[in-house]
Amino acid sequence: MYHEKIAGTHVFYCLYRGCCKMAATSATTFSIGSTASAGCKVGHLKQPKAFSIKFNSKNYLRTFNGLKSANSVNCRSVSSFLGSESQTALKRSYKGKLQKQNQRSYSYVQPQASYKVAVLGAAGGIGQPLALLVKMSPLVSALNLYDIANVKGVAADLSHCNTPSQVSDFTGASELANCLRDVNVVVIPAGVPRKPGMTRDDLFNINANIVRTLVEAVADNCPDAFIHIISNPVNSTVPIAAEVLKQKGVYDPKKLFGVTTLDVVRANTFVAQKKNLKLIDVDVPVIGGHAGITILPLLSKTKPSVTFTDTEVEELTVRIQNAGTEVVEAKAGAGSATLSMAYAAARFVESSLRALDGDSDVYECAYIQSDLTELPFFASRIKLGRNGVEAVIGSELQGLTEYEQKALEALKPELKASIEKGVAFVQKQPVTA
Amino acid sequence: MKAAMLRSVIRRSTTSSAASKTYLSSRGFSSESAPERKVAILGAAGGIGQPLSLLMKLNPLVSRLALYDIAGTPGVAADVSHINTRSEVKGYAADEQLGQALEGSDVVIIPAGVPRKPGMTRDDLFKINAGIVKSLCEAIAKYCPNALVNMISNPVNSTVPIAAEVFKSHGVYDEKRLFGVTTLDVVRAKTFYAGKANVNVAASPRANLSDEDIKALTKRTQDGGTEVVEAKAGKGSATLSMAYAGAIFADACLKGLNGVPDVVECSYVQSTVTELPFFASKVRLGKNGVEEVFGLGPLSDYEQQGLEALKPELKSSIEKGIAFVHGN
């Protein structure tokens, strides 16, 4: 039965199904679940909602409610550290309504930590907090951390956390292959961040080489993995990755993603603030690319449905497009967004793991090879499944406002140029097969 | 915080009462009805402070998050503020803004200070960190004397007594509201135990360990921090696992404040469990902070020996902290 089968992962489902479920969690593990709106049967526009983190300290039945609507509050988490006698006692102590709910729910099963995740660039500004969040996921059995230096310390640090995943560290090119073997998801935050005054494109020369080398290794060692590219400029590094994978003969366009989740997160936050909405309810799809005007938030498609004045649309769109720069400026040379990027990336990893695990309700926005427009790569909402991209939700590009239509046309030339720059970079120096 | 910890931690008590189950079976707080809670992090731009800020931002029990440091906090706050979770984030930098950062706080977490380098003990940090902790506590006494203070800055054995003395001198000391965060030791004990007993980290501990194993685990838990300092080879001490543990403890404090029953965590608090004025053991957290300090229960011979052995060192660390405040 579906529930038992995915019992190990129902911590996550608990957060987004919006109905009462018993969630077995391992002690002190966190669930970073993105929630989807309940009730949209056909499934096209289920939106991932705000994350919540549940801290389940080992000794207690604890739940802390995430950012969910009231009816999903009855999510309980059972610390699976309880021995079987205690669990029976626990079951008996529940009464009435709760018992009925129990019957609909899962058996108390330890979550199955079963997926291997590699983080390439794990000692960096994004890599470290990202590694922490992934370490906290009960779905992960192995966490492989790679960097050119300092990753031993990061791994030793994280290895002390009492969550299921085994942490391993890999330093330098000679260990990259071992890092990637048998991995299900590879996340690549490696590279240099922007300084004030720089565009993401200014990072191109350094980061293009880094991504190329890393993706070559992915192709050689875990060609079936989901590949999450964070390294900027994403608009170019994803096409770079695609070219490398093609030249190696292992390219699967369903499994290569530029992570644009942070744009969605920012859009959600800024819209909720502007319109005084409950954050948990807000979902704004973001399409296009991941730099400046190529980031196109579809405010007209906001859930819940909101009206914006023209000024608000302009202000919000610009703010969302420049949010990355906002942080670079605020950090005054100390870096770019790291913590919020780690959060967004971890959310996308979670979504991928859920999809791999057979969850049929996983939707995220991501930058992928796409037929939605005449451009070869384009970000839009997608449905994720076991094999990666299962469906591209094109319906969101219908019925755009005039502003959005204009913005869409305006972004295409820049996005096109970035894609071509990435492709050209690889084609100039083909990879060794 | 040593031998005795291991066994009490490992002996899982299934003392969750029926009451707690009923309570927890009823709906917890949705973010709309959860009480407003302000959490301030002093040292938010540091190695622990940043990931800790991230985790606290993700905690739906927090409605306001104040990030304070001597520098760098505007950037951290801008970063973290983009995350689509409940709390409103503000960054505060430098002395002048410390008061605003602290005003109205329910929980203040203090990771501020310098970390160890290889070869250093936590006590080597004393000179610098004692001064930092003292001035931060003076501000807490002034701006949010009722807050639950979660002390992370090392050496915790001394910085907690320092805080107590500062609060006393301002007439605001409440021993129920001052905690040395020892959660990471508990986390390490659990992790190392699971590894040694070859069980899942979440499994209920039933394995009987040999004496050698117990010795090895005790030592490893005691040296866990040093293990990371060495592995980081000069780049710092535990940051991510400390943030993780700090977030767990702060969460427990918030739950206690919100009336969740049976919130029990180990913590280093003013205590009569031994003849020492401060001691870490399990405490029950509630609306006033510490509601109950649990005793140690029956100890094995090895643990009893460990307990006696630790007392002189702990005593002198406590006295060093107290003397520091009165010396200045």
PDB file of N, CA, C and O in Angstrom, chain A residues 26 28 30 50 57-62 64-65 73 76 81 86 90 93 98 110 157 159-160 162 265-266 269 279 326 331 338-340 343, chain B residues 12 14 21 24-25 27-29 58-60 79 82 84-85 187-188 190-191 200-202 204 224 227 232 239-241 244 248 251 262 264-265:
ATOM      1  N   SER A  26      12.887   9.963  12.668  1.00  0.00           N
ATOM      2  CA  SER A  26      13.984   9.502  13.490  1.00  0.00           C
ATOM      3  C   SER A  26      14.336  10.629  14.444  1.00  0.00           C
ATOM      4  O   SER A  26      13.997  11.775  14.222  1.00  0.00           O
ATOM      5  N   THR A  28      15.544  13.500  16.453  1.00  0.00           N
ATOM      6  CA  THR A  28      16.212  14.743  16.128  1.00  0.00           C
ATOM      7  C   THR A  28      16.541  14.909  14.665  1.00  0.00           C
ATOM      8  O   THR A  28      17.577  15.415  14.310  1.00  0.00           O
ATOM      9  N   PHE A  30      15.179  16.419  11.070  1.00  0.00           N
ATOM     10  CA  PHE A  30      14.343  17.500  10.636  1.00  0.00           C
ATOM     11  C   PHE A  30      13.691  17.128   9.361  1.00  0.00           C
ATOM     12  O   PHE A  30      14.248  16.448   8.547  1.00  0.00           O
ATOM     13  N   ALA A  50       5.676  26.973   1.464  1.00  0.00           N
ATOM     14  CA  ALA A  50       6.800  27.275   2.332  1.00  0.00           C
ATOM     15  C   ALA A  50       7.232  26.043   3.094  1.00  0.00           C
ATOM     16  O   ALA A  50       6.440  25.208   3.459  1.00  0.00           O
ATOM     17  N   SER A  57      12.904  16.324  18.863  1.00  0.00           N
ATOM     18  CA  SER A  57      13.900  15.892  19.827  1.00  0.00           C
ATOM     19  C   SER A  57      13.601  14.465  20.240  1.00  0.00           C
ATOM     20  O   SER A  57      12.448  14.068  20.336  1.00  0.00           O
ATOM     21  N   LYS A  58      14.627  13.738  20.443  1.00  0.00           N
ATOM     22  CA  LYS A  58      14.498  12.313  20.558  1.00  0.00           C
ATOM     23  C   LYS A  58      13.463  11.849  21.556  1.00  0.00           C
ATOM     24  O   LYS A  58      12.786  10.871  21.346  1.00  0.00           O
ATOM     25  N   ASN A  59      13.378  12.505  22.669  1.00  0.00           N
ATOM     26  CA  ASN A  59      12.586  11.911  23.737  1.00  0.00           C
ATOM     27  C   ASN A  59      11.101  12.133  23.674  1.00  0.00           C
ATOM     28  O   ASN A  59      10.386  11.703  24.544  1.00  0.00           O
ATOM     29  N   TYR A  60      10.657  12.853  22.782  1.00  0.00           N
ATOM     30  CA  TYR A  60       9.264  13.232  22.868  1.00  0.00           C
ATOM     31  C   TYR A  60       8.487  13.015  21.637  1.00  0.00           C
ATOM     32  O   TYR A  60       8.971  13.052  20.551  1.00  0.00           O
ATOM     33  N   LEU A  61       7.201  12.932  21.884  1.00  0.00           N
ATOM     34  CA  LEU A  61       6.282  13.129  20.782  1.00  0.00           C
ATOM     35  C   LEU A  61       6.247  14.597  20.596  1.00  0.00           C
ATOM     36  O   LEU A  61       5.773  15.335  21.422  1.00  0.00           O
ATOM     37  N   ARG A  62       6.712  15.028  19.526  1.00  0.00           N
ATOM     38  CA  ARG A  62       6.708  16.465  19.376  1.00  0.00           C
ATOM     39  C   ARG A  62       6.315  16.773  17.977  1.00  0.00           C
ATOM     40  O   ARG A  62       6.682  16.098  17.046  1.00  0.00           O
ATOM     41  N   PHE A  64       6.137  20.311  15.581  1.00  0.00           N
ATOM     42  CA  PHE A  64       5.899  21.699  15.608  1.00  0.00           C
ATOM     43  C   PHE A  64       5.380  21.943  14.310  1.00  0.00           C
ATOM     44  O   PHE A  64       5.683  21.402  13.335  1.00  0.00           O
ATOM     45  N   ASN A  65       4.412  22.774  14.345  1.00  0.00           N
ATOM     46  CA  ASN A  65       3.692  22.871  13.121  1.00  0.00           C
ATOM     47  C   ASN A  65       4.392  23.794  12.206  1.00  0.00           C
ATOM     48  O   ASN A  65       4.895  24.801  12.573  1.00  0.00           O
ATOM     49  N   VAL A  73      -2.560  20.741  10.863  1.00  0.00           N
ATOM     50  CA  VAL A  73      -1.811  20.883  12.087  1.00  0.00           C
ATOM     51  C   VAL A  73      -1.755  19.586  12.878  1.00  0.00           C
ATOM     52  O   VAL A  73      -0.890  19.359  13.686  1.00  0.00           O
ATOM     53  N   ARG A  76       1.279  14.525  13.530  1.00  0.00           N
ATOM     54  CA  ARG A  76       2.024  14.150  14.698  1.00  0.00           C
ATOM     55  C   ARG A  76       3.278  13.450  14.287  1.00  0.00           C
ATOM     56  O   ARG A  76       3.322  12.773  13.293  1.00  0.00           O
ATOM     57  N   PHE A  81      12.535   6.378  18.106  1.00  0.00           N
ATOM     58  CA  PHE A  81      13.438   5.762  19.054  1.00  0.00           C
ATOM     59  C   PHE A  81      12.670   4.920  20.047  1.00  0.00           C
ATOM     60  O   PHE A  81      13.211   4.089  20.728  1.00  0.00           O
ATOM     61  N   SER A  86       6.843   0.642  24.002  1.00  0.00           N
ATOM     62  CA  SER A  86       6.395   2.013  24.192  1.00  0.00           C
ATOM     63  C   SER A  86       5.460   2.450  23.094  1.00  0.00           C
ATOM     64  O   SER A  86       4.514   3.181  23.306  1.00  0.00           O
ATOM     65  N   LEU A  90       1.798   3.796  23.561  1.00  0.00           N
ATOM     66  CA  LEU A  90       1.474   5.083  22.973  1.00  0.00           C
ATOM     67  C   LEU A  90       0.198   4.996  22.175  1.00  0.00           C
ATOM     68  O   LEU A  90      -0.695   5.816  22.282  1.00  0.00           O
ATOM     69  N   SER A  93      -2.781   4.859  24.244  1.00  0.00           N
ATOM     70  CA  SER A  93      -3.138   6.071  24.975  1.00  0.00           C
ATOM     71  C   SER A  93      -3.893   7.065  24.114  1.00  0.00           C
ATOM     72  O   SER A  93      -4.493   7.990  24.608  1.00  0.00           O
ATOM     73  N   LEU A  98      -8.484  10.743  17.513  1.00  0.00           N
ATOM     74  CA  LEU A  98      -7.105  10.466  17.185  1.00  0.00           C
ATOM     75  C   LEU A  98      -6.934   9.020  16.761  1.00  0.00           C
ATOM     76  O   LEU A  98      -6.226   8.711  15.818  1.00  0.00           O
ATOM     77  N   GLN A 110      10.263   3.276  11.035  1.00  0.00           N
ATOM     78  CA  GLN A 110      11.404   4.171  10.928  1.00  0.00           C
ATOM     79  C   GLN A 110      11.480   4.677   9.502  1.00  0.00           C
ATOM     80  O   GLN A 110      11.328   3.913   8.562  1.00  0.00           O
ATOM     81  N   ASP A 157      32.615  17.899  11.499  1.00  0.00           N
ATOM     82  CA  ASP A 157      31.608  18.720  12.186  1.00  0.00           C
ATOM     83  C   ASP A 157      30.224  18.103  12.014  1.00  0.00           C
ATOM     84  O   ASP A 157      29.549  17.726  12.977  1.00  0.00           O
ATOM     85  N   SER A 159      29.309  15.230  10.942  1.00  0.00           N
ATOM     86  CA  SER A 159      29.159  13.813  11.267  1.00  0.00           C
ATOM     87  C   SER A 159      28.682  13.610  12.699  1.00  0.00           C
ATOM     88  O   SER A 159      28.194  12.539  13.040  1.00  0.00           O
ATOM     89  N   HIS A 160      28.816  14.643  13.515  1.00  0.00           N
ATOM     90  CA  HIS A 160      28.373  14.499  14.900  1.00  0.00           C
ATOM     91  C   HIS A 160      26.870  14.641  15.054  1.00  0.00           C
ATOM     92  O   HIS A 160      26.308  14.297  16.098  1.00  0.00           O
ATOM     93  N   ASN A 162      23.113  13.777  15.027  1.00  0.00           N
ATOM     94  CA  ASN A 162      22.468  12.476  15.132  1.00  0.00           C
ATOM     95  C   ASN A 162      21.302  12.313  14.168  1.00  0.00           C
ATOM     96  O   ASN A 162      20.138  12.264  14.541  1.00  0.00           O
ATOM     97  N   VAL A 265      11.218  31.455  -3.796  1.00  0.00           N
ATOM     98  CA  VAL A 265      11.177  31.767  -2.361  1.00  0.00           C
ATOM     99  C   VAL A 265      11.110  33.278  -2.144  1.00  0.00           C
ATOM    100  O   VAL A 265      10.293  33.782  -1.377  1.00  0.00           O
ATOM    101  N   ARG A 266      11.960  33.989  -2.863  1.00  0.00           N
ATOM    102  CA  ARG A 266      11.964  35.455  -2.727  1.00  0.00           C
ATOM    103  C   ARG A 266      10.642  36.041  -3.181  1.00  0.00           C
ATOM    104  O   ARG A 266      10.080  36.922  -2.526  1.00  0.00           O
ATOM    105  N   THR A 269       8.070  35.514  -0.564  1.00  0.00           N
ATOM    106  CA  THR A 269       8.287  36.364   0.609  1.00  0.00           C
ATOM    107  C   THR A 269       7.895  37.808   0.325  1.00  0.00           C
ATOM    108  O   THR A 269       7.171  38.433   1.109  1.00  0.00           O
ATOM    109  N   LEU A 279       2.265  33.908   4.768  1.00  0.00           N
ATOM    110  CA  LEU A 279       3.311  33.321   3.927  1.00  0.00           C
ATOM    111  C   LEU A 279       3.020  31.904   3.485  1.00  0.00           C
ATOM    112  O   LEU A 279       3.320  31.517   2.367  1.00  0.00           O
ATOM    113  N   GLU A 326      20.661  42.680  -4.081  1.00  0.00           N
ATOM    114  CA  GLU A 326      20.326  43.284  -2.776  1.00  0.00           C
ATOM    115  C   GLU A 326      21.207  42.684  -1.682  1.00  0.00           C
ATOM    116  O   GLU A 326      21.758  43.392  -0.844  1.00  0.00           O
ATOM    117  N   LYS A 331      25.957  42.625   1.920  1.00  0.00           N
ATOM    118  CA  LYS A 331      27.130  41.938   2.454  1.00  0.00           C
ATOM    119  C   LYS A 331      28.422  42.705   2.173  1.00  0.00           C
ATOM    120  O   LYS A 331      29.484  42.333   2.663  1.00  0.00           O
ATOM    121  N   THR A 338      23.948  33.152   0.875  1.00  0.00           N
ATOM    122  CA  THR A 338      24.422  31.809   1.177  1.00  0.00           C
ATOM    123  C   THR A 338      23.340  31.043   1.937  1.00  0.00           C
ATOM    124  O   THR A 338      22.940  29.959   1.524  1.00  0.00           O
ATOM    125  N   LEU A 339      22.847  31.631   3.005  1.00  0.00           N
ATOM    126  CA  LEU A 339      21.896  30.928   3.849  1.00  0.00           C
ATOM    127  C   LEU A 339      20.565  30.719   3.132  1.00  0.00           C
ATOM    128  O   LEU A 339      19.995  29.627   3.161  1.00  0.00           O
ATOM    129  N   SER A 340      20.064  31.747   2.485  1.00  0.00           N
ATOM    130  CA  SER A 340      18.796  31.580   1.780  1.00  0.00           C
ATOM    131  C   SER A 340      18.980  30.662   0.575  1.00  0.00           C
ATOM    132  O   SER A 340      18.087  29.893   0.215  1.00  0.00           O
ATOM    133  N   TYR A 343      18.957  27.125   1.861  1.00  0.00           N
ATOM    134  CA  TYR A 343      17.567  26.746   2.124  1.00  0.00           C
ATOM    135  C   TYR A 343      16.844  26.350   0.841  1.00  0.00           C
ATOM    136  O   TYR A 343      16.219  25.291   0.757  1.00  0.00           O
TER     137      TYR A 343
ATOM    138  N   ARG B  12      16.974   5.584  27.748  1.00  0.00           N
ATOM    139  CA  ARG B  12      15.830   6.308  27.241  1.00  0.00           C
ATOM    140  C   ARG B  12      14.691   6.171  28.221  1.00  0.00           C
ATOM    141  O   ARG B  12      14.240   5.092  28.507  1.00  0.00           O
ATOM    142  N   THR B  14      10.920   6.396  28.931  1.00  0.00           N
ATOM    143  CA  THR B  14       9.667   6.605  28.235  1.00  0.00           C
ATOM    144  C   THR B  14       8.692   7.196  29.223  1.00  0.00           C
ATOM    145  O   THR B  14       7.654   6.641  29.535  1.00  0.00           O
ATOM    146  N   LYS B  21       0.812  13.110  25.874  1.00  0.00           N
ATOM    147  CA  LYS B  21       0.371  12.536  24.617  1.00  0.00           C
ATOM    148  C   LYS B  21      -0.953  13.160  24.207  1.00  0.00           C
ATOM    149  O   LYS B  21      -1.171  13.471  23.054  1.00  0.00           O
ATOM    150  N   LEU B  24      -0.260  16.596  23.019  1.00  0.00           N
ATOM    151  CA  LEU B  24       0.389  16.630  21.715  1.00  0.00           C
ATOM    152  C   LEU B  24      -0.496  16.037  20.658  1.00  0.00           C
ATOM    153  O   LEU B  24      -0.279  16.225  19.478  1.00  0.00           O
ATOM    154  N   SER B  25      -1.492  15.290  21.118  1.00  0.00           N
ATOM    155  CA  SER B  25      -2.371  14.745  20.121  1.00  0.00           C
ATOM    156  C   SER B  25      -3.392  15.800  19.706  1.00  0.00           C
ATOM    157  O   SER B  25      -3.968  15.717  18.647  1.00  0.00           O
ATOM    158  N   ARG B  27      -4.328  19.612  18.593  1.00  0.00           N
ATOM    159  CA  ARG B  27      -3.551  20.342  17.633  1.00  0.00           C
ATOM    160  C   ARG B  27      -2.510  21.227  18.300  1.00  0.00           C
ATOM    161  O   ARG B  27      -2.747  21.848  19.301  1.00  0.00           O
ATOM    162  N   GLY B  28      -1.373  21.235  17.755  1.00  0.00           N
ATOM    163  CA  GLY B  28      -0.329  22.147  18.202  1.00  0.00           C
ATOM    164  C   GLY B  28      -0.640  23.484  17.588  1.00  0.00           C
ATOM    165  O   GLY B  28      -1.744  23.712  17.116  1.00  0.00           O
ATOM    166  N   PHE B  29       0.298  24.318  17.578  1.00  0.00           N
ATOM    167  CA  PHE B  29       0.042  25.644  17.038  1.00  0.00           C
ATOM    168  C   PHE B  29       0.206  25.664  15.543  1.00  0.00           C
ATOM    169  O   PHE B  29       1.153  25.157  15.015  1.00  0.00           O
ATOM    170  N   LEU B  58      13.977  29.165  10.131  1.00  0.00           N
ATOM    171  CA  LEU B  58      13.113  28.100   9.649  1.00  0.00           C
ATOM    172  C   LEU B  58      12.156  27.594  10.723  1.00  0.00           C
ATOM    173  O   LEU B  58      11.293  26.776  10.449  1.00  0.00           O
ATOM    174  N   ASN B  59      12.317  28.060  11.942  1.00  0.00           N
ATOM    175  CA  ASN B  59      11.491  27.582  13.039  1.00  0.00           C
ATOM    176  C   ASN B  59      10.193  28.380  13.108  1.00  0.00           C
ATOM    177  O   ASN B  59      10.218  29.574  13.377  1.00  0.00           O
ATOM    178  N   PRO B  60       9.058  27.710  12.900  1.00  0.00           N
ATOM    179  CA  PRO B  60       7.791  28.437  12.865  1.00  0.00           C
ATOM    180  C   PRO B  60       7.329  28.969  14.215  1.00  0.00           C
ATOM    181  O   PRO B  60       6.356  29.716  14.269  1.00  0.00           O
ATOM    182  N   ASP B  79      20.127  38.408   3.699  1.00  0.00           N
ATOM    183  CA  ASP B  79      20.147  37.051   3.145  1.00  0.00           C
ATOM    184  C   ASP B  79      18.978  36.244   3.708  1.00  0.00           C
ATOM    185  O   ASP B  79      18.087  35.767   2.993  1.00  0.00           O
ATOM    186  N   HIS B  82      15.035  36.733   3.102  1.00  0.00           N
ATOM    187  CA  HIS B  82      14.352  36.341   1.874  1.00  0.00           C
ATOM    188  C   HIS B  82      13.630  35.001   2.002  1.00  0.00           C
ATOM    189  O   HIS B  82      12.843  34.624   1.132  1.00  0.00           O
ATOM    190  N   ASN B  84      11.041  32.318   2.966  1.00  0.00           N
ATOM    191  CA  ASN B  84       9.593  32.462   3.132  1.00  0.00           C
ATOM    192  C   ASN B  84       9.058  31.697   4.339  1.00  0.00           C
ATOM    193  O   ASN B  84       8.297  30.734   4.228  1.00  0.00           O
ATOM    194  N   THR B  85       9.499  32.145   5.511  1.00  0.00           N
ATOM    195  CA  THR B  85       8.961  31.585   6.746  1.00  0.00           C
ATOM    196  C   THR B  85       8.464  32.722   7.624  1.00  0.00           C
ATOM    197  O   THR B  85       8.700  33.891   7.340  1.00  0.00           O
ATOM    198  N   VAL B 187      24.038  15.288  21.601  1.00  0.00           N
ATOM    199  CA  VAL B 187      23.965  14.886  20.192  1.00  0.00           C
ATOM    200  C   VAL B 187      25.128  13.971  19.847  1.00  0.00           C
ATOM    201  O   VAL B 187      24.961  12.914  19.230  1.00  0.00           O
ATOM    202  N   ARG B 188      26.321  14.379  20.272  1.00  0.00           N
ATOM    203  CA  ARG B 188      27.501  13.556  19.970  1.00  0.00           C
ATOM    204  C   ARG B 188      27.392  12.194  20.643  1.00  0.00           C
ATOM    205  O   ARG B 188      27.688  11.160  20.035  1.00  0.00           O
ATOM    206  N   LYS B 190      24.798  10.543  21.426  1.00  0.00           N
ATOM    207  CA  LYS B 190      23.831   9.711  20.714  1.00  0.00           C
ATOM    208  C   LYS B 190      24.421   9.174  19.416  1.00  0.00           C
ATOM    209  O   LYS B 190      24.263   7.998  19.081  1.00  0.00           O
ATOM    210  N   THR B 191      25.093  10.048  18.691  1.00  0.00           N
ATOM    211  CA  THR B 191      25.657   9.648  17.404  1.00  0.00           C
ATOM    212  C   THR B 191      26.748   8.604  17.587  1.00  0.00           C
ATOM    213  O   THR B 191      26.770   7.576  16.903  1.00  0.00           O
ATOM    214  N   ASN B 200      20.810   2.045  14.233  1.00  0.00           N
ATOM    215  CA  ASN B 200      20.362   3.278  13.605  1.00  0.00           C
ATOM    216  C   ASN B 200      20.400   4.398  14.636  1.00  0.00           C
ATOM    217  O   ASN B 200      20.089   4.189  15.797  1.00  0.00           O
ATOM    218  N   VAL B 201      20.776   5.548  14.200  1.00  0.00           N
ATOM    219  CA  VAL B 201      20.938   6.677  15.128  1.00  0.00           C
ATOM    220  C   VAL B 201      19.652   7.002  15.888  1.00  0.00           C
ATOM    221  O   VAL B 201      19.659   7.624  16.924  1.00  0.00           O
ATOM    222  N   ALA B 202      18.538   6.548  15.360  1.00  0.00           N
ATOM    223  CA  ALA B 202      17.277   6.809  16.027  1.00  0.00           C
ATOM    224  C   ALA B 202      16.797   5.631  16.859  1.00  0.00           C
ATOM    225  O   ALA B 202      15.775   5.709  17.512  1.00  0.00           O
ATOM    226  N   SER B 204      16.173   2.788  19.615  1.00  0.00           N
ATOM    227  CA  SER B 204      16.138   2.847  21.069  1.00  0.00           C
ATOM    228  C   SER B 204      17.293   2.015  21.596  1.00  0.00           C
ATOM    229  O   SER B 204      17.530   0.908  21.155  1.00  0.00           O
ATOM    230  N   GLY B 224      34.905  15.267  21.676  1.00  0.00           N
ATOM    231  CA  GLY B 224      34.221  15.506  20.400  1.00  0.00           C
ATOM    232  C   GLY B 224      34.539  16.858  19.798  1.00  0.00           C
ATOM    233  O   GLY B 224      34.760  17.002  18.597  1.00  0.00           O
ATOM    234  N   GLU B 227      38.013  16.915  18.449  1.00  0.00           N
ATOM    235  CA  GLU B 227      38.039  16.147  17.195  1.00  0.00           C
ATOM    236  C   GLU B 227      37.779  17.073  16.010  1.00  0.00           C
ATOM    237  O   GLU B 227      38.464  17.014  14.984  1.00  0.00           O
ATOM    238  N   LYS B 232      39.474  20.570  11.460  1.00  0.00           N
ATOM    239  CA  LYS B 232      39.399  21.848  10.753  1.00  0.00           C
ATOM    240  C   LYS B 232      40.757  22.535  10.652  1.00  0.00           C
ATOM    241  O   LYS B 232      40.888  23.559   9.989  1.00  0.00           O
ATOM    242  N   THR B 239      30.858  24.285  13.993  1.00  0.00           N
ATOM    243  CA  THR B 239      29.931  25.378  13.726  1.00  0.00           C
ATOM    244  C   THR B 239      28.578  24.816  13.337  1.00  0.00           C
ATOM    245  O   THR B 239      27.559  25.144  13.951  1.00  0.00           O
ATOM    246  N   LEU B 240      28.545  23.953  12.339  1.00  0.00           N
ATOM    247  CA  LEU B 240      27.281  23.437  11.826  1.00  0.00           C
ATOM    248  C   LEU B 240      26.589  22.557  12.866  1.00  0.00           C
ATOM    249  O   LEU B 240      25.388  22.707  13.119  1.00  0.00           O
ATOM    250  N   SER B 241      27.332  21.645  13.486  1.00  0.00           N
ATOM    251  CA  SER B 241      26.703  20.783  14.486  1.00  0.00           C
ATOM    252  C   SER B 241      26.329  21.607  15.714  1.00  0.00           C
ATOM    253  O   SER B 241      25.327  21.330  16.383  1.00  0.00           O
ATOM    254  N   TYR B 244      23.107  23.322  14.849  1.00  0.00           N
ATOM    255  CA  TYR B 244      22.061  22.296  14.912  1.00  0.00           C
ATOM    256  C   TYR B 244      21.629  22.072  16.356  1.00  0.00           C
ATOM    257  O   TYR B 244      20.447  22.140  16.694  1.00  0.00           O
ATOM    258  N   ILE B 248      18.142  23.155  18.386  1.00  0.00           N
ATOM    259  CA  ILE B 248      17.302  22.201  19.110  1.00  0.00           C
ATOM    260  C   ILE B 248      16.991  22.731  20.497  1.00  0.00           C
ATOM    261  O   ILE B 248      15.841  22.676  20.959  1.00  0.00           O
ATOM    262  N   ASP B 251      14.703  25.734  20.446  1.00  0.00           N
ATOM    263  CA  ASP B 251      13.364  25.259  20.136  1.00  0.00           C
ATOM    264  C   ASP B 251      12.698  24.693  21.387  1.00  0.00           C
ATOM    265  O   ASP B 251      11.523  24.941  21.659  1.00  0.00           O
ATOM    266  N   ASP B 262       6.333  18.467  29.291  1.00  0.00           N
ATOM    267  CA  ASP B 262       7.364  17.433  29.189  1.00  0.00           C
ATOM    268  C   ASP B 262       8.469  17.748  28.200  1.00  0.00           C
ATOM    269  O   ASP B 262       8.949  16.864  27.505  1.00  0.00           O
ATOM    270  N   VAL B 264      12.032  18.176  27.935  1.00  0.00           N
ATOM    271  CA  VAL B 264      13.192  17.879  28.771  1.00  0.00           C
ATOM    272  C   VAL B 264      14.452  17.880  27.919  1.00  0.00           C
ATOM    273  O   VAL B 264      14.503  17.234  26.875  1.00  0.00           O
ATOM    274  N   GLU B 265      15.427  18.621  28.347  1.00  0.00           N
ATOM    275  CA  GLU B 265      16.712  18.638  27.667  1.00  0.00           C
ATOM    276  C   GLU B 265      17.796  18.694  28.722  1.00  0.00           C
ATOM    277  O   GLU B 265      17.571  19.187  29.827  1.00  0.00           O
TER     278      GLU B 265
END
